[in-house]
Short mmCIF file of C-alpha atoms and ligand atoms in Angstrom, two decimals:
data_model
loop_
_atom_site.label_atom_id
_atom_site.label_comp_id
_atom_site.label_asym_id
_atom_site.label_seq_id
_atom_site.Cartn_x
_atom_site.Cartn_y
_atom_site.Cartn_z
CA MET A 1 -11.95 14.73 15.58
CA LYS A 2 -9.08 17.09 14.30
CA ASP A 3 -6.19 15.40 13.00
CA ILE A 4 -2.34 16.66 12.11
CA ALA A 5 -2.10 16.31 8.68
CA LYS A 6 -1.77 19.33 5.84
CA ARG A 7 -3.51 18.43 3.21
CA PHE A 8 -2.87 19.26 -0.48
CA ARG A 9 -5.26 21.98 -1.60
CA GLU A 10 -5.38 20.35 -4.92
CA ASN A 11 -6.56 16.95 -3.63
CA PRO A 12 -7.47 14.76 -5.08
CA ILE A 13 -4.33 14.85 -6.89
CA LEU A 14 -5.56 11.74 -9.16
CA SER A 15 -8.88 10.31 -10.34
CA PRO A 16 -9.72 6.92 -12.08
CA SER A 17 -10.54 9.10 -15.28
CA ASP A 18 -6.80 10.90 -15.09
CA ILE A 19 -4.99 8.11 -17.20
CA PRO A 20 -6.47 5.15 -19.99
CA ALA A 21 -7.27 1.94 -19.07
CA SER A 22 -4.54 -0.53 -19.77
CA THR A 23 -6.75 -3.03 -22.00
CA ASN A 24 -9.66 -2.69 -24.62
CA GLY A 25 -12.94 -3.25 -22.86
CA LEU A 26 -11.62 -2.36 -19.12
CA GLU A 27 -12.27 0.81 -17.45
CA ILE A 28 -10.40 1.94 -14.16
CA THR A 29 -12.28 1.77 -11.34
CA CYS A 30 -10.06 2.82 -8.28
CA LEU A 31 -6.24 4.54 -8.84
CA LEU A 32 -5.30 4.51 -5.07
CA ASN A 33 -2.28 3.32 -2.76
CA PRO A 34 0.97 5.08 -4.88
CA GLY A 35 4.43 3.64 -4.00
CA VAL A 36 6.64 7.00 -4.26
CA PHE A 37 10.53 7.66 -5.07
CA GLU A 38 12.98 10.18 -6.52
CA PHE A 39 14.76 9.06 -9.72
CA GLN A 40 16.69 11.46 -12.24
CA GLU A 41 15.51 14.60 -10.14
CA LYS A 42 11.87 13.84 -10.42
CA ILE A 43 9.21 12.63 -7.82
CA TRP A 44 7.60 9.40 -9.36
CA MET A 45 4.67 6.92 -8.29
CA ILE A 46 4.16 3.69 -9.11
CA VAL A 47 -0.05 3.72 -8.62
CA ARG A 48 -2.09 1.01 -8.00
CA VAL A 49 -4.68 1.04 -10.93
CA ALA A 50 -7.50 -1.36 -10.34
CA GLU A 51 -9.90 -2.03 -13.56
CA ARG A 52 -12.81 -3.80 -14.63
CA PRO A 53 -14.86 -4.16 -17.48
CA LYS A 54 -18.20 -1.49 -17.41
CA GLN A 55 -20.87 -3.01 -15.16
CA LYS A 56 -24.22 -3.99 -16.35
CA LYS A 57 -27.32 -3.80 -14.45
CA ASP A 58 -27.88 -6.85 -12.58
CA PHE A 59 -24.42 -8.66 -13.22
CA ILE A 60 -20.74 -7.88 -11.64
CA SER A 61 -18.31 -9.10 -13.71
CA PHE A 62 -14.84 -8.96 -13.39
CA PRO A 63 -11.41 -9.65 -14.87
CA ILE A 64 -8.50 -12.09 -13.89
CA LEU A 65 -5.53 -12.79 -15.42
CA LYS A 66 -4.83 -16.31 -17.54
CA GLU A 67 -1.10 -17.61 -17.69
CA ASP A 68 -0.78 -16.57 -21.06
CA LYS A 69 -1.20 -13.48 -20.10
CA THR A 70 -4.94 -13.09 -21.50
CA ILE A 71 -7.65 -11.74 -19.42
CA GLN A 72 -10.49 -13.50 -18.69
CA ILE A 73 -13.80 -11.73 -17.69
CA ILE A 74 -16.24 -13.39 -14.99
CA VAL A 75 -19.86 -12.55 -14.92
CA ILE A 76 -22.37 -13.13 -12.71
CA SER A 77 -26.11 -12.54 -12.19
CA LYS A 78 -26.26 -10.39 -8.97
CA ASN A 79 -29.38 -13.01 -8.44
CA ASP A 80 -27.33 -15.97 -8.05
CA HIS A 81 -27.68 -17.07 -4.83
CA GLU A 82 -24.08 -18.82 -4.84
CA LEU A 83 -23.02 -15.12 -5.10
CA SER A 84 -22.21 -13.33 -1.73
CA ALA A 85 -21.64 -9.29 -2.48
CA SER A 86 -21.31 -7.46 0.66
CA ASP A 87 -17.90 -5.82 0.59
CA ALA A 88 -17.13 -3.57 -2.39
CA ARG A 89 -13.65 -4.97 -3.19
CA VAL A 90 -14.12 -8.67 -2.72
CA ILE A 91 -16.89 -11.39 -3.55
CA ASN A 92 -17.51 -14.73 -2.63
CA TYR A 93 -19.15 -17.67 -5.36
CA LYS A 94 -19.48 -20.97 -5.08
CA GLY A 95 -17.03 -20.75 -1.87
CA SER A 96 -14.15 -19.20 -3.79
CA ASP A 97 -13.37 -15.82 -2.76
CA TYR A 98 -12.37 -13.26 -5.77
CA LEU A 99 -11.70 -9.70 -6.24
CA THR A 100 -13.69 -7.31 -7.86
CA THR A 101 -11.19 -5.25 -10.07
CA LEU A 102 -7.77 -6.51 -11.29
CA SER A 103 -4.75 -4.17 -10.49
CA HIS A 104 -1.69 -3.41 -11.80
CA LEU A 105 1.01 -0.97 -11.39
CA ARG A 106 1.78 1.80 -13.81
CA LEU A 107 4.51 5.12 -12.92
CA LEU A 108 3.44 8.14 -13.36
CA CYS A 109 6.05 10.84 -12.47
CA SER A 110 5.93 14.51 -11.11
CA ASP A 111 8.25 18.03 -11.11
CA ASP A 112 6.25 19.73 -8.19
CA GLY A 113 4.93 16.70 -6.43
CA ARG A 114 1.58 17.61 -6.97
CA HIS A 115 0.80 17.26 -10.91
CA PHE A 116 1.62 13.85 -12.46
CA TYR A 117 1.64 12.64 -15.63
CA GLU A 118 2.48 9.47 -17.49
CA PRO A 119 6.27 9.06 -18.98
CA GLU A 120 6.84 7.72 -22.41
CA ASP A 121 8.47 4.48 -22.86
CA TYR A 122 8.11 2.69 -18.86
CA PRO A 123 6.34 -0.40 -18.57
CA MET A 124 3.21 -1.11 -17.10
CA LEU A 125 3.97 -3.85 -14.50
CA MET A 126 1.41 -6.57 -14.69
CA GLY A 127 0.92 -9.24 -12.48
CA GLU A 128 2.36 -12.36 -13.71
CA GLY A 129 1.94 -16.37 -13.07
CA ILE A 130 -0.30 -18.19 -11.40
CA LEU A 131 0.40 -16.41 -7.74
CA GLU A 132 -0.88 -12.93 -9.18
CA SER A 133 -3.94 -13.99 -11.31
CA PHE A 134 -5.59 -11.46 -9.37
CA GLY A 135 -3.28 -8.89 -9.74
CA ILE A 136 -0.75 -6.69 -8.02
CA GLU A 137 -1.22 -3.97 -5.62
CA ASP A 138 -0.03 -1.14 -3.24
CA CYS A 139 3.40 -1.15 -4.23
CA ARG A 140 6.36 0.03 -1.27
CA VAL A 141 9.49 1.16 -3.19
CA THR A 142 12.70 1.10 -1.29
CA LEU A 143 16.41 2.92 -2.63
CA LEU A 144 18.81 0.85 -1.23
CA GLU A 145 22.46 0.60 -2.54
CA GLY A 146 21.58 2.04 -5.96
CA THR A 147 18.99 -0.92 -6.46
CA TYR A 148 15.01 -0.11 -5.96
CA TYR A 149 13.18 -2.70 -3.90
CA LEU A 150 9.54 -3.02 -5.06
CA THR A 151 7.47 -5.00 -2.45
CA PHE A 152 3.34 -5.75 -3.20
CA THR A 153 0.52 -7.98 -2.88
CA SER A 154 0.48 -10.81 -5.38
CA VAL A 155 -2.98 -11.98 -5.03
CA SER A 156 -4.59 -14.96 -6.41
CA GLU A 157 -6.93 -17.98 -5.73
CA ASN A 158 -3.92 -19.62 -3.78
CA GLY A 159 -3.98 -16.68 -1.03
CA VAL A 160 -2.47 -12.92 -0.49
CA GLY A 161 1.29 -12.63 -0.29
CA VAL A 162 4.14 -10.38 -1.13
CA GLY A 163 5.78 -10.52 -4.24
CA LEU A 164 9.12 -8.64 -4.91
CA ARG A 165 10.88 -7.07 -8.32
CA THR A 166 13.76 -5.38 -8.32
CA THR A 167 15.14 -2.20 -10.96
CA THR A 168 17.73 0.27 -11.03
CA ASP A 169 16.25 1.94 -14.15
CA TRP A 170 12.61 1.20 -14.02
CA LYS A 171 12.83 -0.13 -17.74
CA ASN A 172 14.38 -3.50 -16.73
CA PHE A 173 12.53 -5.48 -13.87
CA GLN A 174 14.20 -8.95 -11.97
CA ASN A 175 10.78 -10.74 -10.58
CA HIS A 176 12.06 -12.39 -7.51
CA GLY A 177 8.42 -14.34 -7.15
CA MET A 178 7.00 -14.56 -4.14
CA ILE A 179 9.11 -13.69 -0.92
CA ILE A 180 6.97 -14.28 1.65
CA PRO A 181 3.68 -16.41 1.62
CA PRO A 182 0.24 -15.93 2.47
CA HIS A 183 -1.52 -14.69 4.01
CA ASN A 184 0.74 -11.49 4.23
CA LYS A 185 1.02 -7.86 2.74
CA ASP A 186 2.15 -4.21 3.42
CA CYS A 187 5.91 -5.16 3.54
CA ALA A 188 8.38 -2.33 3.34
CA ILE A 189 12.04 -3.08 3.36
CA PHE A 190 13.71 -0.38 5.18
CA ASP A 191 16.42 2.24 3.04
CA GLU A 192 19.44 1.12 5.20
CA LYS A 193 21.04 -2.07 6.23
CA ILE A 194 21.21 -2.32 10.09
CA ASN A 195 24.19 -4.15 11.42
CA GLY A 196 24.81 -5.40 8.27
CA LEU A 197 21.16 -6.82 7.40
CA PHE A 198 18.34 -5.95 5.51
CA TYR A 199 15.06 -5.22 7.50
CA ALA A 200 11.58 -5.03 6.77
CA LEU A 201 7.90 -4.63 8.46
CA HIS A 202 5.15 -6.84 7.05
CA ARG A 203 1.85 -7.93 7.91
CA PRO A 204 0.68 -11.52 8.26
CA SER A 205 -2.78 -12.45 9.39
CA SER A 206 -3.37 -15.48 11.75
CA VAL A 207 -7.06 -16.48 11.21
CA GLU A 208 -7.30 -18.38 14.77
CA ILE A 209 -4.69 -17.46 17.06
CA GLY A 210 -3.10 -14.14 17.14
CA GLY A 211 -4.47 -11.59 14.69
CA ASN A 212 -3.31 -8.46 11.63
CA TYR A 213 -0.40 -7.33 13.15
CA ILE A 214 2.45 -5.93 12.10
CA TRP A 215 6.02 -8.10 12.56
CA LEU A 216 9.79 -7.70 11.46
CA THR A 217 11.89 -9.66 9.45
CA SER A 218 15.64 -9.47 8.73
CA SER A 219 17.64 -10.81 5.33
CA PRO A 220 21.33 -11.21 4.20
CA ASP A 221 20.29 -10.33 0.87
CA GLY A 222 16.90 -8.48 0.62
CA ILE A 223 15.32 -11.59 -0.85
CA HIS A 224 15.73 -14.39 1.86
CA TRP A 225 13.75 -13.42 5.04
CA GLY A 226 13.94 -15.03 8.33
CA ASN A 227 13.81 -14.11 12.04
CA HIS A 228 10.06 -13.14 12.26
CA LYS A 229 9.34 -10.96 15.07
CA CYS A 230 6.02 -9.89 15.95
CA LEU A 231 6.53 -5.91 16.31
CA LEU A 232 3.08 -4.15 16.98
CA LYS A 233 -0.53 -5.30 17.82
CA VAL A 234 -4.26 -3.99 17.61
CA ARG A 235 -5.64 -2.19 20.35
CA LYS A 236 -8.96 -3.09 21.77
CA GLY A 237 -11.46 -0.23 21.66
CA LEU A 238 -8.99 1.78 19.90
CA TRP A 239 -9.01 3.24 16.21
CA ASP A 240 -6.80 0.49 15.32
CA SER A 241 -8.14 -2.52 16.48
CA LYS A 242 -9.00 -4.64 13.90
CA ARG A 243 -5.58 -4.51 11.85
CA VAL A 244 -2.53 -2.68 11.41
CA GLY A 245 -0.33 -2.70 8.87
CA ALA A 246 2.94 -0.74 7.47
CA GLY A 247 2.68 2.43 5.06
CA ALA A 248 6.45 3.18 3.31
CA SER A 249 9.81 2.52 4.65
CA PRO A 250 10.43 3.72 8.17
CA ILE A 251 11.77 7.01 8.17
CA LYS A 252 15.40 7.48 9.90
CA THR A 253 15.10 10.45 12.75
CA GLU A 254 17.71 11.21 15.79
CA LYS A 255 15.38 9.44 18.09
CA GLY A 256 14.86 6.13 15.93
CA TRP A 257 13.22 4.39 12.80
CA LEU A 258 9.80 6.42 12.87
CA ALA A 259 7.39 4.06 10.95
CA ILE A 260 3.95 5.89 9.57
CA TYR A 261 1.20 3.03 9.77
CA HIS A 262 -2.32 2.04 9.06
CA GLY A 263 -4.96 1.21 11.54
CA ALA A 264 -8.29 -0.24 10.82
CA ASN A 265 -11.41 -0.97 13.57
CA GLU A 266 -14.60 -2.71 13.10
CA ALA A 267 -16.13 -0.62 11.00
CA HIS A 268 -13.44 -0.58 8.61
CA GLN A 269 -12.26 3.08 9.27
CA TYR A 270 -8.64 3.42 7.89
CA CYS A 271 -6.82 5.85 9.92
CA LEU A 272 -3.19 6.31 10.14
CA GLY A 273 -0.67 6.38 13.02
CA ALA A 274 3.12 6.18 14.19
CA PHE A 275 5.54 4.27 16.12
CA LEU A 276 9.38 4.48 16.92
CA MET A 277 12.02 1.81 16.63
CA ASP A 278 15.06 1.74 18.56
CA LEU A 279 17.97 2.74 15.73
CA ASN A 280 20.02 -0.06 16.54
CA ASP A 281 17.45 -2.52 17.20
CA PRO A 282 14.28 -2.09 15.37
CA SER A 283 12.60 -4.68 16.75
CA LYS A 284 12.19 -2.47 20.03
CA VAL A 285 9.17 -0.38 19.88
CA ILE A 286 10.22 2.59 21.86
CA ALA A 287 7.06 4.94 21.20
CA ARG A 288 3.89 4.91 19.27
CA THR A 289 1.02 7.13 19.12
CA GLU A 290 -2.57 6.43 20.92
CA LYS A 291 -4.47 9.03 18.81
CA PRO A 292 -4.43 8.50 14.75
CA ILE A 293 -1.98 11.08 13.05
CA MET A 294 -4.87 11.55 10.19
CA ILE A 295 -8.65 10.36 10.14
CA PRO A 296 -10.88 10.30 6.95
CA THR A 297 -12.13 13.60 7.48
CA GLU A 298 -12.90 15.07 3.76
CA GLU A 299 -15.54 14.51 1.29
CA TYR A 300 -12.91 12.05 -0.85
CA GLU A 301 -11.95 10.09 2.24
CA LEU A 302 -15.48 9.72 3.41
CA THR A 303 -17.07 8.39 -0.02
CA GLY A 304 -15.87 6.55 -2.75
CA PHE A 305 -15.49 2.77 -4.17
CA PHE A 306 -14.89 2.22 -0.57
CA GLY A 307 -15.41 5.00 2.10
CA ASN A 308 -13.85 5.98 5.31
CA VAL A 309 -10.10 4.81 4.05
CA VAL A 310 -6.85 6.88 4.00
CA PHE A 311 -4.26 3.99 3.35
CA THR A 312 -0.48 5.31 2.75
CA ASN A 313 2.00 3.36 1.73
CA GLY A 314 4.71 6.08 -0.14
CA HIS A 315 6.16 9.40 0.64
CA ILE A 316 9.12 11.65 0.43
CA ILE A 317 11.26 13.40 2.95
CA ASP A 318 11.57 17.30 2.66
CA PRO A 319 15.37 18.32 3.14
CA ASP A 320 14.75 20.10 5.82
CA GLY A 321 14.69 16.88 7.66
CA ASP A 322 11.52 17.56 9.23
CA THR A 323 8.51 17.83 6.41
CA VAL A 324 6.99 14.44 5.39
CA THR A 325 4.99 14.40 2.07
CA ILE A 326 2.78 11.42 2.27
CA TYR A 327 0.99 10.25 -1.07
CA TYR A 328 -2.46 8.58 0.11
CA GLY A 329 -5.26 6.24 -1.10
CA ALA A 330 -8.51 8.11 -0.34
CA SER A 331 -11.92 6.08 -0.29
CA ASP A 332 -9.84 3.17 -1.98
CA GLU A 333 -10.26 5.40 -5.31
CA PHE A 334 -8.26 8.49 -5.79
CA VAL A 335 -4.81 9.54 -4.68
CA CYS A 336 -4.62 12.17 -2.30
CA GLY A 337 -1.51 14.35 -0.74
CA ALA A 338 -0.91 15.50 2.67
CA GLN A 339 2.10 16.75 4.81
CA PHE A 340 3.21 16.08 8.27
CA SER A 341 5.95 17.84 10.43
CA ILE A 342 8.02 14.92 11.96
CA LYS A 343 8.43 17.02 15.12
CA GLU A 344 4.16 17.36 15.34
CA ILE A 345 4.17 13.76 15.24
CA TYR A 346 6.86 13.77 18.02
CA THR A 347 4.27 15.21 20.05
CA LEU A 348 1.63 12.22 19.80
CA LEU A 349 4.20 9.76 20.56
CA ILE A 350 3.62 8.08 23.85
CA PHE A 351 7.34 6.67 25.12
CA GLU A 352 7.73 3.26 26.61
CA LYS A 353 8.16 3.49 30.43
C1 LIG B 1 -8.47 -6.63 0.84
C2 LIG B 1 -8.26 -4.95 0.22
C3 LIG B 1 -8.64 -5.01 -0.97
C4 LIG B 1 -7.38 -5.90 -1.54
C5 LIG B 1 -7.53 -7.21 -1.06
C6 LIG B 1 -6.18 -8.10 -1.61
O1 LIG B 1 -9.62 -6.76 0.51
O2 LIG B 1 -7.37 -4.44 0.86
O3 LIG B 1 -8.57 -3.70 -1.47
O4 LIG B 1 -7.62 -5.62 -2.88
O5 LIG B 1 -7.56 -7.16 0.31
O6 LIG B 1 -5.40 -7.49 -1.03
#
């Protein structure tokens, strides 16, 4: 099946070997899912860097963060009957879940949006405290009234929730802790207030009743969130039958707030789609693409750490008002870029009657 994404010729634009690991003894396994923003006339990404020790034959080893900020390496024999390791991303050992890699967030910048490098004197963002001991992941960046809001997934043995840090200069950060408790991720704050309130999309997972659906919430201050509403569900038999989650901050267009989202099916194929919310009341979904706007098709999207995945949480809108450049994780291992025309996305939207 063809999609409407115009992929960068240079893809993948970043691979794990392109930057150094954060710590001696670890190597970068995956470079993925960047949040993207503009700052000081450059395009920046805050990329997820997933690390682990070099793997030895017959063993699985992975790092976790201790409260004193040191790293502990857990080593488990692959023959251990208490280990269940069928997913590259997460294992279960003695009844507890662990991630196979530890992620932090790293800043990269670019003059042309295609070649990224690590600038000097900017910090790496690491997990902090007992709610981030398995790392921080998949950051969305929203600039609102001069402050950058960073919403990311905080992972620990306590669960997967949404963390928030804010900054104005990318050197000093205020940590607001966990703003939405487990199980929740994929939180994207709108880049404008609506009727005086902050709005955000987020994705709780309800295990027994309900599912992995996109929700909407509002807030008076960007930190305390309430008035949650279920917005967009999975669709049986379609490409987004198992889970849906928001991409970056919705895009304000004359027709409404346009959100790009990921959807996965039972086979863990991750595609992208789009939906449109009412400008004045984003709890009203007025249109949604039936077909995906992007499907994993290229070699680097089909094979890698976790193949068959395109996942985005960062984009830049061109001054022409029509071109969206998305940055996306391919196969959970590489960073890639692609462009869409908003007008072309509209042609795939099916409006509610
Ligand atoms: C899922 C995947 C992983 C991620 C964990 C925790 O297993 O999305 O990439 O590390 O959740 O967020």
